[in-house]
Coordinates of C-alpha atoms and ligand atoms in Angstrom, one line a residue:
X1 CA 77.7 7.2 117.5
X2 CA 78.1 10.9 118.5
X3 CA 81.2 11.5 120.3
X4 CA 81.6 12.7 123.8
X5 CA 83.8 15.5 124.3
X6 CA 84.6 18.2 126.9
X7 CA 84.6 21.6 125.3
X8 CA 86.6 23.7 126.9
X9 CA 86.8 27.5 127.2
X10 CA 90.0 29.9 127.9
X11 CA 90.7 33.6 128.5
X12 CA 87.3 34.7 129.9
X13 CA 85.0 35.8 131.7
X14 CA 83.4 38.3 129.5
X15 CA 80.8 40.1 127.5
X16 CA 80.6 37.2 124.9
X17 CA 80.3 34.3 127.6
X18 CA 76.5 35.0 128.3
X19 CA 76.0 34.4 124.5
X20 CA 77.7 31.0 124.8
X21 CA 75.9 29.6 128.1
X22 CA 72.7 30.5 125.9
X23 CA 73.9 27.8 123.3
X24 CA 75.8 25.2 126.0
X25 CA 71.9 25.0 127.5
X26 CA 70.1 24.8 124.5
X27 CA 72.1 21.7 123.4
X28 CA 72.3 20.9 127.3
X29 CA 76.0 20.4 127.0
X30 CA 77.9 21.1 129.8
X31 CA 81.5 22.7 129.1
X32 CA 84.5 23.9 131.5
X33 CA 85.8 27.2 131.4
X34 CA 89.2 28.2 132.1
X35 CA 89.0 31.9 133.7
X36 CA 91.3 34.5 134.2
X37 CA 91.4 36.5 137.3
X38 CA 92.2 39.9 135.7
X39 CA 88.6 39.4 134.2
X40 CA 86.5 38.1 136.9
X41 CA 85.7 41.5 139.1
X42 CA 82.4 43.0 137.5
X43 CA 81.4 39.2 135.7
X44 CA 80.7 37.2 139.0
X45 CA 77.0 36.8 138.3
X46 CA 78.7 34.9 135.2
X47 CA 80.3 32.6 137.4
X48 CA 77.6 31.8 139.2
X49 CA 75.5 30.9 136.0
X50 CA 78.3 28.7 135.1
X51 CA 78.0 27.0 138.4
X52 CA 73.7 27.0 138.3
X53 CA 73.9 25.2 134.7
X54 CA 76.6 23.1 135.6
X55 CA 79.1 23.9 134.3
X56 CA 83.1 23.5 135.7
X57 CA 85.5 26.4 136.6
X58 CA 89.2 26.0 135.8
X59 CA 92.3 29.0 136.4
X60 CA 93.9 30.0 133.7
X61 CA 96.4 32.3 136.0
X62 CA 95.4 35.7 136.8
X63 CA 97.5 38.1 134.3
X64 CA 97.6 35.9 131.5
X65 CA 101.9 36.0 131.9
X66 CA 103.3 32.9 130.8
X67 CA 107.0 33.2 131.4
X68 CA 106.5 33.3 135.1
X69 CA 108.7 32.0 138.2
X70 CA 106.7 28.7 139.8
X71 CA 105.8 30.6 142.8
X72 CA 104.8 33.1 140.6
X73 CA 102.5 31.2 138.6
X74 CA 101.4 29.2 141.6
X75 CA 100.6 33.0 143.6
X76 CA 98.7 33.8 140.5
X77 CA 96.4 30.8 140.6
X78 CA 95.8 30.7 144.1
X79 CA 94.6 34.4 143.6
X80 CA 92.3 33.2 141.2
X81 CA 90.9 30.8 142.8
X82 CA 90.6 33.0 145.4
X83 CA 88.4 35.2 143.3
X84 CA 86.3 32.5 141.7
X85 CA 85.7 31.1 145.1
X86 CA 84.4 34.9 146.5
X87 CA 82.2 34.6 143.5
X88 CA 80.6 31.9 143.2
X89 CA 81.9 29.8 145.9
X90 CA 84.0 27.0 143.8
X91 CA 87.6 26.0 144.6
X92 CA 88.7 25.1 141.2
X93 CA 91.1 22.2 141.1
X94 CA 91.6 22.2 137.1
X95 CA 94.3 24.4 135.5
X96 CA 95.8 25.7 131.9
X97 CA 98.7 27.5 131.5
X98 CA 98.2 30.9 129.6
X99 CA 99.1 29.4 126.0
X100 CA 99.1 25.8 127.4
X101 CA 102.8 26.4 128.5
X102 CA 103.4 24.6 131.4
X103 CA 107.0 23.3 133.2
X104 CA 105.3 23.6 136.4
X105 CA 103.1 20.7 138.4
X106 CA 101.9 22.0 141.3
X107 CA 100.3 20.0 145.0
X108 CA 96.5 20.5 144.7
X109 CA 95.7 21.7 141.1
X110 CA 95.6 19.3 138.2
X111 CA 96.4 20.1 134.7
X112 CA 94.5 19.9 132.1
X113 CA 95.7 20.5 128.4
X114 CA 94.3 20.6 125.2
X115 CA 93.7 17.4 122.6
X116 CA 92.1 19.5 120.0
X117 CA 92.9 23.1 119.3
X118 CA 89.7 24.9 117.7
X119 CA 92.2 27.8 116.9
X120 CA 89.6 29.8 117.2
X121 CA 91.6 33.4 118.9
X122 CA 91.7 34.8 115.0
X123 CA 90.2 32.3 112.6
X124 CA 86.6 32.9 111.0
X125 CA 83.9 30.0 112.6
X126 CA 84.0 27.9 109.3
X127 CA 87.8 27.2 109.7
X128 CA 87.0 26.2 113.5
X129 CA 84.2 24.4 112.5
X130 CA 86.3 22.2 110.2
X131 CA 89.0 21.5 112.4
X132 CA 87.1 20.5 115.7
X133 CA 84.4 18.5 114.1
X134 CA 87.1 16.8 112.1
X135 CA 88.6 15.8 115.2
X136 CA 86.2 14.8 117.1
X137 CA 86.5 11.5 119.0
X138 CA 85.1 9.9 122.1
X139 CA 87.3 11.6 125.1
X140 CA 88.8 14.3 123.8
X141 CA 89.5 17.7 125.3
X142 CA 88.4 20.6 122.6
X143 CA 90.2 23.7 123.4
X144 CA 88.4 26.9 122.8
X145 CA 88.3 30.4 123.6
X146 CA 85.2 32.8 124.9
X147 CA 87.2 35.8 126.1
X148 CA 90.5 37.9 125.3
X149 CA 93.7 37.8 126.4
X150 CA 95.0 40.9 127.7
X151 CA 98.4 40.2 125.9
X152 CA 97.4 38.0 123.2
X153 CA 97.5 37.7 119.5
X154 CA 93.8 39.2 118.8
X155 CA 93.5 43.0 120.3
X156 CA 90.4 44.0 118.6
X157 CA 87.6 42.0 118.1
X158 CA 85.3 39.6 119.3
X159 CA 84.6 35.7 120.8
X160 CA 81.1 35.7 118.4
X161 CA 82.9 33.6 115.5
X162 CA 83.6 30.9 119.1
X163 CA 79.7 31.6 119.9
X164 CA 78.8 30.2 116.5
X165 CA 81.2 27.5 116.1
X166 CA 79.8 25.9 119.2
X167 CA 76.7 26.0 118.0
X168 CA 77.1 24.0 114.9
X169 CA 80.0 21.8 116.8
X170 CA 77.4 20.9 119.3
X171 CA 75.0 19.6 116.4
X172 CA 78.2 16.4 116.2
X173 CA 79.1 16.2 119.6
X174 CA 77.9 15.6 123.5
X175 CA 79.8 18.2 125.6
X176 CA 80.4 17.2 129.5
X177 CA 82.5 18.9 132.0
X178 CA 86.2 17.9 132.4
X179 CA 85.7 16.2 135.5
X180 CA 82.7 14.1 134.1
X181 CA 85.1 13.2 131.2
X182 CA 88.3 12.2 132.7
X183 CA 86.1 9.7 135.5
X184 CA 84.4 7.9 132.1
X185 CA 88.1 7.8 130.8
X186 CA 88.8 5.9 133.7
X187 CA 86.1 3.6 133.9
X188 CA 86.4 2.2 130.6
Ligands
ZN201 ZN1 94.7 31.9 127.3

């Protein structure tokens, strides 16, 4: 049986995200994508796509800064949520710490990690390929990237290795939004 997964997406919005809603709808796979707030101001119309085809909107913080205080942390996500919401009217409840680092729980946000890491920030699409679709099991959480970190490893560069990998993931795999995944987690 094909597996049913939620692919998830980090670090964007950006120029390569249009690309990969093109691919989420021609598979009609649904994904949920973890945004930062330092990239949302000139991308809102991407939001809103997100939200017309269904898709979910997590925060992924606003600066991308890891090694923040709690309030910190929690001031950047309300800011983000904040800018999502002036977008594309969502209030996001999901969040992912930048680098999936997270000592904090905070009242009103739920956090979501990663089961399988597509390592896909600086690996060529066959290597992702390989790793996800070897992984892939009913309920899992496949984390992924469609934008750039403003302080992480890749600098230069682009997300269309992530484009293509999805593509030829989504040939093995059913795609839902987080939300849709964790209530058939809980009703079986
Ligand atoms: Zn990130």
């Amino acid at each position: 049986m094909t597996p049913t997964v939620a692919l998830t997406y980090d670090d964007g919005p950006s120029q390569w995200t249009g690309a990969l809603l093109d691919v989420l709808a021609a598979h009609d796979a649904q994904a949920t994508f973890f945004v930062l707030g330092c990239h949302i101001a000139g991308r809102e119309d991407v939001l809103r796509r997100m939200v017309r085809e269904g898709h979910a909107i997590g925060l992924h913080g606003w600066s991308h800064e890891s090694h923040l205080h709690p309030g910190d942390m929690l001031h950047e996500l309300q800011r983000t949520s904040d800018a999502v919401h002036a977008a594309c009217d969502q209030t996001p409840v999901y969040w992912r710490a930048p680098w999936n680092r997270h000592p904090f729980t905070f009242v009103g946000y739920q956090y979501v990690g990663v089961d399988l890491d597509g390592r896909d920030v600086s690996r060529p699409a066959d290597d992702v390929v390989a790793t996800v679709v070897e992984g892939l099991r009913d309920g899992v959480v496949v984390g992924l990237h469609d934008g750039i970190a403003p302080n992480g490893e890749l600098k230069v560069g682009d997300r269309l290795g992530t484009v293509d990998a999805t593509r030829r993931i989504l040939k093995h795999c059913r795609s839902m939004t987080v939300s849709e995944l964790l209530a058939v987690r809980v009703g079986t």
